Amino acid sequence: MPAVTVENPLTLPRVSAPADAVARPVLSVTTAPSGFEGEGFPVRRAFAGINYRHLDPFIMMDQMGEVEYAPGEPKGTPWHPHRGFETVTYIIDGTFDHQDSHGGGGTITNGDTQWMTAGSGLLHIEAPPESLVMSGGLFHGLQLWVNLPAKDKMMAPKYQDIRGGSVQLLTSPDGGALIRVIAGELDGHQGPGSTHTPITMIHATLAPGAEVTLPWREDFNGLAYVLAGRGSVGAERRPVHLGQAAVFGAGSSLTVRADEKQDSRTPDLEVVLLGGRPIREPMAHYGPFVMNTKDELMQAFEDFQKGRLGTVPAVHGMSSEGPGA
């Protein structure tokens, strides 16, 4: 169960699309392939197979887990570089420590989000704390990559630590949906995350049989990804389930509905809703770098290899040039 919840959603502000809103049709539904990241933690590649013109300004998203680790099993990532975009790590259940080569870092746990603007570049590591490695336990989260426009790609790196208790909580008119606005705005309600590229990021929980139709900015794209459970999207009720992503077409509202019957292990439909204003600039993406041109990518690799993106703290016993040098 997600950590950020309320006992009675009807105490929250209610949101719904106006009657004259134009419903966004569902253009496609794709199933995320499974794989492993970092030191071997399981992920689903949420946006695999989706044309980038439907994703812009989002680049990729991994669902990490949901997995129940045995003692000694929890894993993270080794030190790695980033340049040219933002990484958003949202922990639904579990704990992750993060640290960078600029001295930043901290711990994010149930319901927290770590928003890292890589900008001109840094080295970064994410790993479960030693206590979780020893004990094992539930781990479930997301990592989203958000592109930066050319004018911001070489800005100074920075962090936002968004605590679960600070997200904007809303509900549907009948209280059947709990809507967590992590970043951006929904119907005048502002989430805590500050973004360089205008986006909206929402985690919604729908009780069995519940339906919600949300107003959605017409200049944004629209995406839905199912974290758990099963339901349908769009006024046409296109079926979706765990690990599937839906792309919405043009319009001013989008609809999500939970099936009447859910799996016994998953009592509700859990879905992430994303929208953003497309940047519409050339994109050159390879590994941990997202730039506008191939030459800029080559420069990023050169800067990394020469230690210009920072150095791994000596306490970790790694070479000063970082991983992969």
C-alpha atoms as a printed R data frame, in Angstrom:
    type eleno elety resid chain resno       x       y       z
1   ATOM     1    CA   MET     A     1   0.000   0.000   0.000
2   ATOM     2    CA   PRO     A     2   1.362   3.475  -0.833
3   ATOM     3    CA   ALA     A     3   2.653   5.302   2.207
4   ATOM     4    CA   VAL     A     4   0.893   8.609   1.526
5   ATOM     5    CA   THR     A     5  -2.797   8.058   2.109
6   ATOM     6    CA   VAL     A     6  -5.770   9.406   4.087
7   ATOM     7    CA   GLU     A     7  -8.468   7.681   6.098
8   ATOM     8    CA   ASN     A     8 -11.337   9.661   4.560
9   ATOM     9    CA   PRO     A     9 -10.673  11.155   1.086
10  ATOM    10    CA   LEU     A    10 -13.919  13.157   1.311
11  ATOM    11    CA   THR     A    11 -12.133  15.590   3.636
12  ATOM    12    CA   LEU     A    12  -9.905  16.621   0.701
13  ATOM    13    CA   PRO     A    13 -10.525  19.171  -2.069
14  ATOM    14    CA   ARG     A    14 -12.423  17.562  -4.946
15  ATOM    15    CA   VAL     A    15 -11.466  17.866  -8.574
16  ATOM    16    CA   SER     A    16 -13.229  16.955 -11.796
17  ATOM    17    CA   ALA     A    17 -13.233  18.083 -15.403
18  ATOM    18    CA   PRO     A    18 -15.912  20.585 -16.504
19  ATOM    19    CA   ALA     A    19 -18.890  19.196 -18.424
20  ATOM    20    CA   ASP     A    20 -17.735  20.790 -21.682
21  ATOM    21    CA   ALA     A    21 -14.210  19.323 -21.513
22  ATOM    22    CA   VAL     A    22 -13.058  17.461 -24.614
23  ATOM    23    CA   ALA     A    23 -12.181  13.863 -23.715
24  ATOM    24    CA   ARG     A    24  -8.717  12.768 -24.776
25  ATOM    25    CA   PRO     A    25  -8.854   9.569 -26.852
26  ATOM    26    CA   VAL     A    26  -6.458   6.706 -26.150
27  ATOM    27    CA   LEU     A    27  -3.937   6.434 -28.976
28  ATOM    28    CA   SER     A    28  -2.072   3.350 -27.777
29  ATOM    29    CA   VAL     A    29  -1.507   0.921 -24.914
30  ATOM    30    CA   THR     A    30   1.904  -0.751 -24.608
31  ATOM    31    CA   THR     A    31   3.294  -3.324 -22.178
32  ATOM    32    CA   ALA     A    32   6.586  -2.539 -20.436
33  ATOM    33    CA   PRO     A    33   9.331  -5.146 -20.827
34  ATOM    34    CA   SER     A    34  11.059  -6.272 -17.640
35  ATOM    35    CA   GLY     A    35  14.787  -6.093 -17.005
36  ATOM    36    CA   PHE     A    36  17.427  -5.264 -14.423
37  ATOM    37    CA   GLU     A    37  19.193  -1.993 -13.608
38  ATOM    38    CA   GLY     A    38  22.252  -1.009 -11.628
39  ATOM    39    CA   GLU     A    39  23.510  -3.848  -9.472
40  ATOM    40    CA   GLY     A    40  20.541  -6.024 -10.371
41  ATOM    41    CA   PHE     A    41  17.284  -4.575  -9.082
42  ATOM    42    CA   PRO     A    42  14.233  -5.465 -11.207
43  ATOM    43    CA   VAL     A    43  12.625  -2.770 -13.362
44  ATOM    44    CA   ARG     A    44   9.886  -2.372 -15.937
45  ATOM    45    CA   ARG     A    45  10.741  -0.009 -18.834
46  ATOM    46    CA   ALA     A    46   7.471   1.913 -18.781
47  ATOM    47    CA   PHE     A    47   7.891   3.834 -22.046
48  ATOM    48    CA   ALA     A    48   9.558   1.166 -24.194
49  ATOM    49    CA   GLY     A    49   8.059   1.123 -27.685
50  ATOM    50    CA   ILE     A    50   6.379   4.540 -27.420
51  ATOM    51    CA   ASN     A    51   7.341   7.098 -30.078
52  ATOM    52    CA   TYR     A    52   9.250  10.010 -28.548
53  ATOM    53    CA   ARG     A    53   6.886  12.563 -30.082
54  ATOM    54    CA   HIS     A    54   4.253  11.247 -27.646
55  ATOM    55    CA   LEU     A    55   6.657  11.334 -24.679
56  ATOM    56    CA   ASP     A    56   8.387  14.728 -25.062
57  ATOM    57    CA   PRO     A    57   9.471  16.213 -22.599
58  ATOM    58    CA   PHE     A    58   9.720  12.842 -20.811
59  ATOM    59    CA   ILE     A    59  12.584  10.584 -21.882
60  ATOM    60    CA   MET     A    60  12.131   7.321 -20.001
61  ATOM    61    CA   MET     A    61  10.595   5.891 -16.848
62  ATOM    62    CA   ASP     A    62  11.448   2.748 -14.877
63  ATOM    63    CA   GLN     A    63   9.149   1.099 -12.359
64  ATOM    64    CA   MET     A    64  11.501  -0.277  -9.711
65  ATOM    65    CA   GLY     A    65   9.951  -3.349  -8.113
66  ATOM    66    CA   GLU     A    66   7.456  -3.949  -6.567
67  ATOM    67    CA   VAL     A    67   9.680  -6.532  -4.883
68  ATOM    68    CA   GLU     A    68   9.851  -8.111  -1.430
69  ATOM    69    CA   TYR     A    69  13.564  -8.510  -0.746
70  ATOM    70    CA   ALA     A    70  14.965 -11.249   1.459
71  ATOM    71    CA   PRO     A    71  17.772 -10.246   3.864
72  ATOM    72    CA   GLY     A    72  20.916  -9.429   1.906
73  ATOM    73    CA   GLU     A    73  19.092  -8.974  -1.410
74  ATOM    74    CA   PRO     A    74  18.374  -5.203  -1.702
75  ATOM    75    CA   LYS     A    75  20.430  -3.595  -4.472
76  ATOM    76    CA   GLY     A    76  21.097  -0.143  -5.900
77  ATOM    77    CA   THR     A    77  23.209   1.466  -8.609
78  ATOM    78    CA   PRO     A    78  26.966   2.059  -8.782
79  ATOM    79    CA   TRP     A    79  28.354   5.573  -9.249
80  ATOM    80    CA   HIS     A    80  27.263   6.935 -12.629
81  ATOM    81    CA   PRO     A    81  27.220  10.298 -14.441
82  ATOM    82    CA   HIS     A    82  24.310  12.441 -15.693
83  ATOM    83    CA   ARG     A    83  24.122  15.549 -17.860
84  ATOM    84    CA   GLY     A    84  21.407  17.472 -19.670
85  ATOM    85    CA   PHE     A    85  18.180  16.417 -17.925
86  ATOM    86    CA   GLU     A    86  16.411  15.838 -14.596
87  ATOM    87    CA   THR     A    87  15.941  12.555 -12.735
88  ATOM    88    CA   VAL     A    88  12.893  12.119 -10.540
89  ATOM    89    CA   THR     A    89  13.037   9.230  -8.041
90  ATOM    90    CA   TYR     A    90   9.716   8.550  -6.312
91  ATOM    91    CA   ILE     A    91   9.755   5.954  -3.522
92  ATOM    92    CA   ILE     A    92   6.305   4.454  -2.942
93  ATOM    93    CA   ASP     A    93   7.460   1.844  -0.408
94  ATOM    94    CA   GLY     A    94  10.961   1.323   0.975
95  ATOM    95    CA   THR     A    95  14.083   3.458   1.438
96  ATOM    96    CA   PHE     A    96  16.879   4.709  -0.833
97  ATOM    97    CA   ASP     A    97  20.007   6.684   0.028
98  ATOM    98    CA   HIS     A    98  21.443   8.993  -2.624
99  ATOM    99    CA   GLN     A    99  24.711  10.907  -2.871
100 ATOM   100    CA   ASP     A   100  26.475  12.944  -5.533
101 ATOM   101    CA   SER     A   101  29.972  14.155  -6.328
102 ATOM   102    CA   HIS     A   102  29.031  17.731  -5.313
103 ATOM   103    CA   GLY     A   103  28.354  16.739  -1.720
104 ATOM   104    CA   GLY     A   104  24.584  16.551  -2.081
105 ATOM   105    CA   GLY     A   105  22.418  13.643  -1.040
106 ATOM   106    CA   GLY     A   106  20.098  12.268   1.582
107 ATOM   107    CA   THR     A   107  17.555   9.562   2.283
108 ATOM   108    CA   ILE     A   108  14.154   9.194   0.667
109 ATOM   109    CA   THR     A   109  11.562   6.819   2.005
110 ATOM   110    CA   ASN     A   110   7.855   5.998   1.862
111 ATOM   111    CA   GLY     A   111   6.194   8.616  -0.353
112 ATOM   112    CA   ASP     A   112   9.253  10.868  -0.766
113 ATOM   113    CA   THR     A   113  10.613  12.172  -4.084
114 ATOM   114    CA   GLN     A   114  14.168  13.160  -4.905
115 ATOM   115    CA   TRP     A   115  14.276  15.576  -7.850
116 ATOM   116    CA   MET     A   116  17.770  15.974  -9.234
117 ATOM   117    CA   THR     A   117  18.545  18.531 -11.925
118 ATOM   118    CA   ALA     A   118  21.745  17.119 -13.416
119 ATOM   119    CA   GLY     A   119  22.245  20.134 -15.683
120 ATOM   120    CA   SER     A   120  25.930  20.507 -16.593
121 ATOM   121    CA   GLY     A   121  26.729  17.198 -14.945
122 ATOM   122    CA   LEU     A   122  27.632  15.250 -11.822
123 ATOM   123    CA   LEU     A   123  28.281  11.751 -10.559
124 ATOM   124    CA   HIS     A   124  25.518  10.081  -8.595
125 ATOM   125    CA   ILE     A   125  24.798   6.906  -6.627
126 ATOM   126    CA   GLU     A   126  21.581   5.410  -5.247
127 ATOM   127    CA   ALA     A   127  21.470   2.441  -2.905
128 ATOM   128    CA   PRO     A   128  19.370   0.969  -0.105
129 ATOM   129    CA   PRO     A   129  20.678   1.769   3.393
130 ATOM   130    CA   GLU     A   130  22.673  -0.936   5.148
131 ATOM   131    CA   SER     A   131  19.802  -1.578   7.552
132 ATOM   132    CA   LEU     A   132  17.469  -2.476   4.657
133 ATOM   133    CA   VAL     A   133  20.114  -4.679   3.059
134 ATOM   134    CA   MET     A   134  20.406  -6.574   6.346
135 ATOM   135    CA   SER     A   135  16.682  -6.885   7.027
136 ATOM   136    CA   GLY     A   136  15.218  -7.107   3.527
137 ATOM   137    CA   GLY     A   137  11.717  -5.781   2.969
138 ATOM   138    CA   LEU     A   138   9.355  -4.208   0.479
139 ATOM   139    CA   PHE     A   139  10.734  -1.904  -2.205
140 ATOM   140    CA   HIS     A   140   8.705  -0.112  -4.873
141 ATOM   141    CA   GLY     A   141   9.388   3.118  -6.721
142 ATOM   142    CA   LEU     A   142   9.743   4.991  -9.979
143 ATOM   143    CA   GLN     A   143  12.517   6.817 -11.725
144 ATOM   144    CA   LEU     A   144  11.471   9.325 -14.383
145 ATOM   145    CA   TRP     A   145  13.780  11.263 -16.689
146 ATOM   146    CA   VAL     A   146  12.604  14.737 -17.734
147 ATOM   147    CA   ASN     A   147  14.398  16.535 -20.541
148 ATOM   148    CA   LEU     A   148  15.771  20.057 -20.205
149 ATOM   149    CA   PRO     A   149  15.591  22.591 -23.046
150 ATOM   150    CA   ALA     A   150  18.887  23.564 -24.674
151 ATOM   151    CA   LYS     A   151  19.042  26.815 -22.696
152 ATOM   152    CA   ASP     A   152  19.035  24.886 -19.383
153 ATOM   153    CA   LYS     A   153  21.141  21.834 -20.197
154 ATOM   154    CA   MET     A   154  24.353  23.296 -18.782
155 ATOM   155    CA   MET     A   155  22.844  24.937 -15.702
156 ATOM   156    CA   ALA     A   156  24.339  24.224 -12.283
157 ATOM   157    CA   PRO     A   157  23.141  20.929 -10.739
158 ATOM   158    CA   LYS     A   158  20.632  21.112  -7.899
159 ATOM   159    CA   TYR     A   159  18.321  18.961  -5.750
160 ATOM   160    CA   GLN     A   160  14.795  19.096  -4.459
161 ATOM   161    CA   ASP     A   161  13.871  16.711  -1.652
162 ATOM   162    CA   ILE     A   162  10.090  16.454  -1.696
163 ATOM   163    CA   ARG     A   163   8.739  14.800   1.431
164 ATOM   164    CA   GLY     A   164   5.651  12.617   1.139
165 ATOM   165    CA   GLY     A   165   3.767  14.792   3.600
166 ATOM   166    CA   SER     A   166   4.115  17.842   1.345
167 ATOM   167    CA   VAL     A   167   2.380  16.482  -1.773
168 ATOM   168    CA   GLN     A   168  -0.966  18.031  -2.663
169 ATOM   169    CA   LEU     A   169  -3.783  15.574  -1.900
170 ATOM   170    CA   LEU     A   170  -7.067  15.736  -3.810
171 ATOM   171    CA   THR     A   171  -9.992  13.442  -4.477
172 ATOM   172    CA   SER     A   172 -12.715  12.778  -7.032
173 ATOM   173    CA   PRO     A   173 -16.269  14.075  -6.441
174 ATOM   174    CA   ASP     A   174 -17.376  10.779  -4.846
175 ATOM   175    CA   GLY     A   175 -14.157  10.202  -2.889
176 ATOM   176    CA   GLY     A   176 -13.312   7.063  -4.843
177 ATOM   177    CA   ALA     A   177  -9.896   8.296  -5.972
178 ATOM   178    CA   LEU     A   178  -6.968   9.657  -3.968
179 ATOM   179    CA   ILE     A   179  -4.914  11.981  -6.166
180 ATOM   180    CA   ARG     A   180  -1.364  12.928  -5.140
181 ATOM   181    CA   VAL     A   181   0.020  15.906  -7.069
182 ATOM   182    CA   ILE     A   182   3.802  15.559  -6.822
183 ATOM   183    CA   ALA     A   183   4.742  18.259  -9.315
184 ATOM   184    CA   GLY     A   184   2.942  20.776 -11.464
185 ATOM   185    CA   GLU     A   185  -0.662  21.827 -11.141
186 ATOM   186    CA   LEU     A   186  -4.093  20.221 -11.381
187 ATOM   187    CA   ASP     A   187  -7.227  22.349 -11.505
188 ATOM   188    CA   GLY     A   188  -5.504  25.168  -9.615
189 ATOM   189    CA   HIS     A   189  -3.937  22.891  -6.998
190 ATOM   190    CA   GLN     A   190  -0.131  23.076  -7.006
191 ATOM   191    CA   GLY     A   191   2.234  20.213  -6.197
192 ATOM   192    CA   PRO     A   192   5.510  20.887  -4.344
193 ATOM   193    CA   GLY     A   193   7.910  19.920  -7.160
194 ATOM   194    CA   SER     A   194   9.441  22.847  -9.076
195 ATOM   195    CA   THR     A   195  10.222  22.044 -12.707
196 ATOM   196    CA   HIS     A   196  12.197  23.777 -15.461
197 ATOM   197    CA   THR     A   197  10.068  22.130 -18.128
198 ATOM   198    CA   PRO     A   198   6.342  22.615 -17.365
199 ATOM   199    CA   ILE     A   199   4.920  19.213 -16.349
200 ATOM   200    CA   THR     A   200   2.340  17.584 -14.099
201 ATOM   201    CA   MET     A   201   3.130  14.374 -12.190
202 ATOM   202    CA   ILE     A   202   0.358  12.585 -10.298
203 ATOM   203    CA   HIS     A   203   0.048   9.281  -8.444
204 ATOM   204    CA   ALA     A   204  -3.612   8.260  -8.181
205 ATOM   205    CA   THR     A   205  -5.201   5.402  -6.238
206 ATOM   206    CA   LEU     A   206  -8.673   4.347  -7.396
207 ATOM   207    CA   ALA     A   207 -10.892   2.072  -5.317
208 ATOM   208    CA   PRO     A   208 -12.540  -0.835  -7.160
209 ATOM   209    CA   GLY     A   209 -15.166   0.507  -9.557
210 ATOM   210    CA   ALA     A   210 -14.127   4.150  -9.067
211 ATOM   211    CA   GLU     A   211 -13.731   6.497 -12.029
212 ATOM   212    CA   VAL     A   212 -12.157   9.931 -12.270
213 ATOM   213    CA   THR     A   213 -12.140  12.427 -15.144
214 ATOM   214    CA   LEU     A   214  -9.498  15.103 -14.638
215 ATOM   215    CA   PRO     A   215  -9.043  18.430 -16.398
216 ATOM   216    CA   TRP     A   216  -5.820  18.337 -18.427
217 ATOM   217    CA   ARG     A   217  -3.928  21.212 -20.004
218 ATOM   218    CA   GLU     A   218  -4.435  21.179 -23.758
219 ATOM   219    CA   ASP     A   219  -0.819  22.216 -24.412
220 ATOM   220    CA   PHE     A   220   0.434  19.153 -22.453
221 ATOM   221    CA   ASN     A   221   0.712  15.604 -23.656
222 ATOM   222    CA   GLY     A   222  -0.982  12.899 -21.577
223 ATOM   223    CA   LEU     A   223   0.352   9.553 -20.335
224 ATOM   224    CA   ALA     A   224  -0.886   6.967 -17.839
225 ATOM   225    CA   TYR     A   225   1.150   4.094 -16.419
226 ATOM   226    CA   VAL     A   226  -0.319   1.334 -14.244
227 ATOM   227    CA   LEU     A   227   1.755   0.590 -11.137
228 ATOM   228    CA   ALA     A   228  -0.639  -2.032  -9.778
229 ATOM   229    CA   GLY     A   229  -4.092  -3.413 -10.418
230 ATOM   230    CA   ARG     A   230  -6.281  -3.250 -13.476
231 ATOM   231    CA   GLY     A   231  -8.787  -0.880 -15.001
232 ATOM   232    CA   SER     A   232  -9.433   1.156 -18.118
233 ATOM   233    CA   VAL     A   233  -8.488   4.509 -19.632
234 ATOM   234    CA   GLY     A   234 -10.309   6.973 -21.836
235 ATOM   235    CA   ALA     A   235 -14.020   7.465 -22.362
236 ATOM   236    CA   GLU     A   236 -13.824   4.329 -24.551
237 ATOM   237    CA   ARG     A   237 -12.643   2.308 -21.517
238 ATOM   238    CA   ARG     A   238  -9.539   0.794 -23.070
239 ATOM   239    CA   PRO     A   239  -8.377  -2.015 -20.712
240 ATOM   240    CA   VAL     A   240  -5.038  -1.569 -18.894
241 ATOM   241    CA   HIS     A   241  -3.221  -3.506 -16.190
242 ATOM   242    CA   LEU     A   242   0.036  -3.617 -14.220
243 ATOM   243    CA   GLY     A   243   3.007  -2.659 -16.371
244 ATOM   244    CA   GLN     A   244   1.043  -1.020 -19.186
245 ATOM   245    CA   ALA     A   245   1.310   2.573 -20.433
246 ATOM   246    CA   ALA     A   246  -1.421   4.481 -22.248
247 ATOM   247    CA   VAL     A   247  -0.852   7.441 -24.565
248 ATOM   248    CA   PHE     A   248  -3.684   9.974 -24.798
249 ATOM   249    CA   GLY     A   249  -4.422  12.155 -27.806
250 ATOM   250    CA   ALA     A   250  -5.510  15.794 -27.871
251 ATOM   251    CA   GLY     A   251  -8.213  17.157 -25.602
252 ATOM   252    CA   SER     A   252  -8.860  18.860 -22.267
253 ATOM   253    CA   SER     A   253  -9.661  15.932 -19.953
254 ATOM   254    CA   LEU     A   254  -8.566  12.363 -19.343
255 ATOM   255    CA   THR     A   255 -10.431   9.492 -17.707
256 ATOM   256    CA   VAL     A   256  -9.201   6.552 -15.629
257 ATOM   257    CA   ARG     A   257 -11.403   3.820 -14.170
258 ATOM   258    CA   ALA     A   258 -10.649   0.916 -11.808
259 ATOM   259    CA   ASP     A   259 -12.164  -2.486 -12.476
260 ATOM   260    CA   GLU     A   260 -14.789  -3.700 -10.024
261 ATOM   261    CA   LYS     A   261 -12.611  -6.707  -9.171
262 ATOM   262    CA   GLN     A   262  -8.914  -6.376  -8.338
263 ATOM   263    CA   ASP     A   263  -6.323  -8.992  -7.432
264 ATOM   264    CA   SER     A   264  -6.336  -9.996  -3.763
265 ATOM   265    CA   ARG     A   265  -2.741  -8.733  -3.432
266 ATOM   266    CA   THR     A   266  -3.602  -5.391  -5.056
267 ATOM   267    CA   PRO     A   267  -6.795  -3.948  -3.565
268 ATOM   268    CA   ASP     A   268  -6.842  -0.778  -5.721
269 ATOM   269    CA   LEU     A   269  -5.761   0.540  -9.106
270 ATOM   270    CA   GLU     A   270  -2.490   2.477  -8.758
271 ATOM   271    CA   VAL     A   271  -1.663   4.714 -11.705
272 ATOM   272    CA   VAL     A   272   0.832   7.463 -12.513
273 ATOM   273    CA   LEU     A   273  -0.456  10.284 -14.715
274 ATOM   274    CA   LEU     A   274   2.038  12.481 -16.543
275 ATOM   275    CA   GLY     A   275   1.668  15.532 -18.722
276 ATOM   276    CA   GLY     A   276   4.182  18.011 -20.040
277 ATOM   277    CA   ARG     A   277   4.649  20.757 -22.584
278 ATOM   278    CA   PRO     A   278   6.767  19.290 -25.396
279 ATOM   279    CA   ILE     A   279  10.172  20.923 -25.836
280 ATOM   280    CA   ARG     A   280  10.305  20.084 -29.558
281 ATOM   281    CA   GLU     A   281  14.078  20.338 -29.897
282 ATOM   282    CA   PRO     A   282  16.471  17.806 -31.435
283 ATOM   283    CA   MET     A   283  17.490  15.172 -28.890
284 ATOM   284    CA   ALA     A   284  20.718  13.177 -28.781
285 ATOM   285    CA   HIS     A   285  20.504  10.520 -26.067
286 ATOM   286    CA   TYR     A   286  23.085   7.914 -25.174
287 ATOM   287    CA   GLY     A   287  23.379   6.213 -21.808
288 ATOM   288    CA   PRO     A   288  23.327   8.757 -18.967
289 ATOM   289    CA   PHE     A   289  23.577  11.854 -21.200
290 ATOM   290    CA   VAL     A   290  20.739  13.681 -22.980
291 ATOM   291    CA   MET     A   291  21.863  16.541 -25.201
292 ATOM   292    CA   ASN     A   292  20.755  18.239 -28.429
293 ATOM   293    CA   THR     A   293  23.523  17.147 -30.800
294 ATOM   294    CA   LYS     A   294  25.954  14.265 -31.298
295 ATOM   295    CA   ASP     A   295  28.865  16.663 -30.767
296 ATOM   296    CA   GLU     A   296  27.447  17.650 -27.368
297 ATOM   297    CA   LEU     A   297  27.140  13.964 -26.466
298 ATOM   298    CA   MET     A   298  30.781  13.368 -27.380
299 ATOM   299    CA   GLN     A   299  31.768  16.373 -25.282
300 ATOM   300    CA   ALA     A   300  29.806  14.968 -22.337
301 ATOM   301    CA   PHE     A   301  31.666  11.640 -22.571
302 ATOM   302    CA   GLU     A   302  35.003  13.437 -22.820
303 ATOM   303    CA   ASP     A   303  34.187  15.620 -19.813
304 ATOM   304    CA   PHE     A   304  33.185  12.549 -17.814
305 ATOM   305    CA   GLN     A   305  36.326  10.622 -18.727
306 ATOM   306    CA   LYS     A   306  38.507  13.592 -17.766
307 ATOM   307    CA   GLY     A   307  36.847  13.974 -14.380
308 ATOM   308    CA   ARG     A   308  35.081  17.269 -15.190
309 ATOM   309    CA   LEU     A   309  31.714  15.998 -13.916
310 ATOM   310    CA   GLY     A   310  33.171  15.537 -10.461
311 ATOM   311    CA   THR     A   311  34.961  12.800  -8.564
312 ATOM   312    CA   VAL     A   312  33.747   9.990  -6.369
313 ATOM   313    CA   PRO     A   313  34.417  10.711  -2.664
314 ATOM   314    CA   ALA     A   314  37.547   8.857  -1.553
315 ATOM   315    CA   VAL     A   315  35.670   7.220   1.326
316 ATOM   316    CA   HIS     A   316  34.159   4.841  -1.220
317 ATOM   317    CA   GLY     A   317  37.562   3.570  -2.240
318 ATOM   318    CA   MET     A   318  36.989   4.194  -5.934
319 ATOM   319    CA   SER     A   319  39.280   5.881  -8.429
320 ATOM   320    CA   SER     A   320  39.026   9.643  -8.682
321 ATOM   321    CA   GLU     A   321  37.865   9.373 -12.280
322 ATOM   322    CA   GLY     A   322  34.717   7.537 -11.256
323 ATOM   323    CA   PRO     A   323  33.096   4.416 -12.712
324 ATOM   324    CA   GLY     A   324  33.764   3.271 -16.226
325 ATOM   325    CA   ALA     A   325  36.816   5.495 -16.642
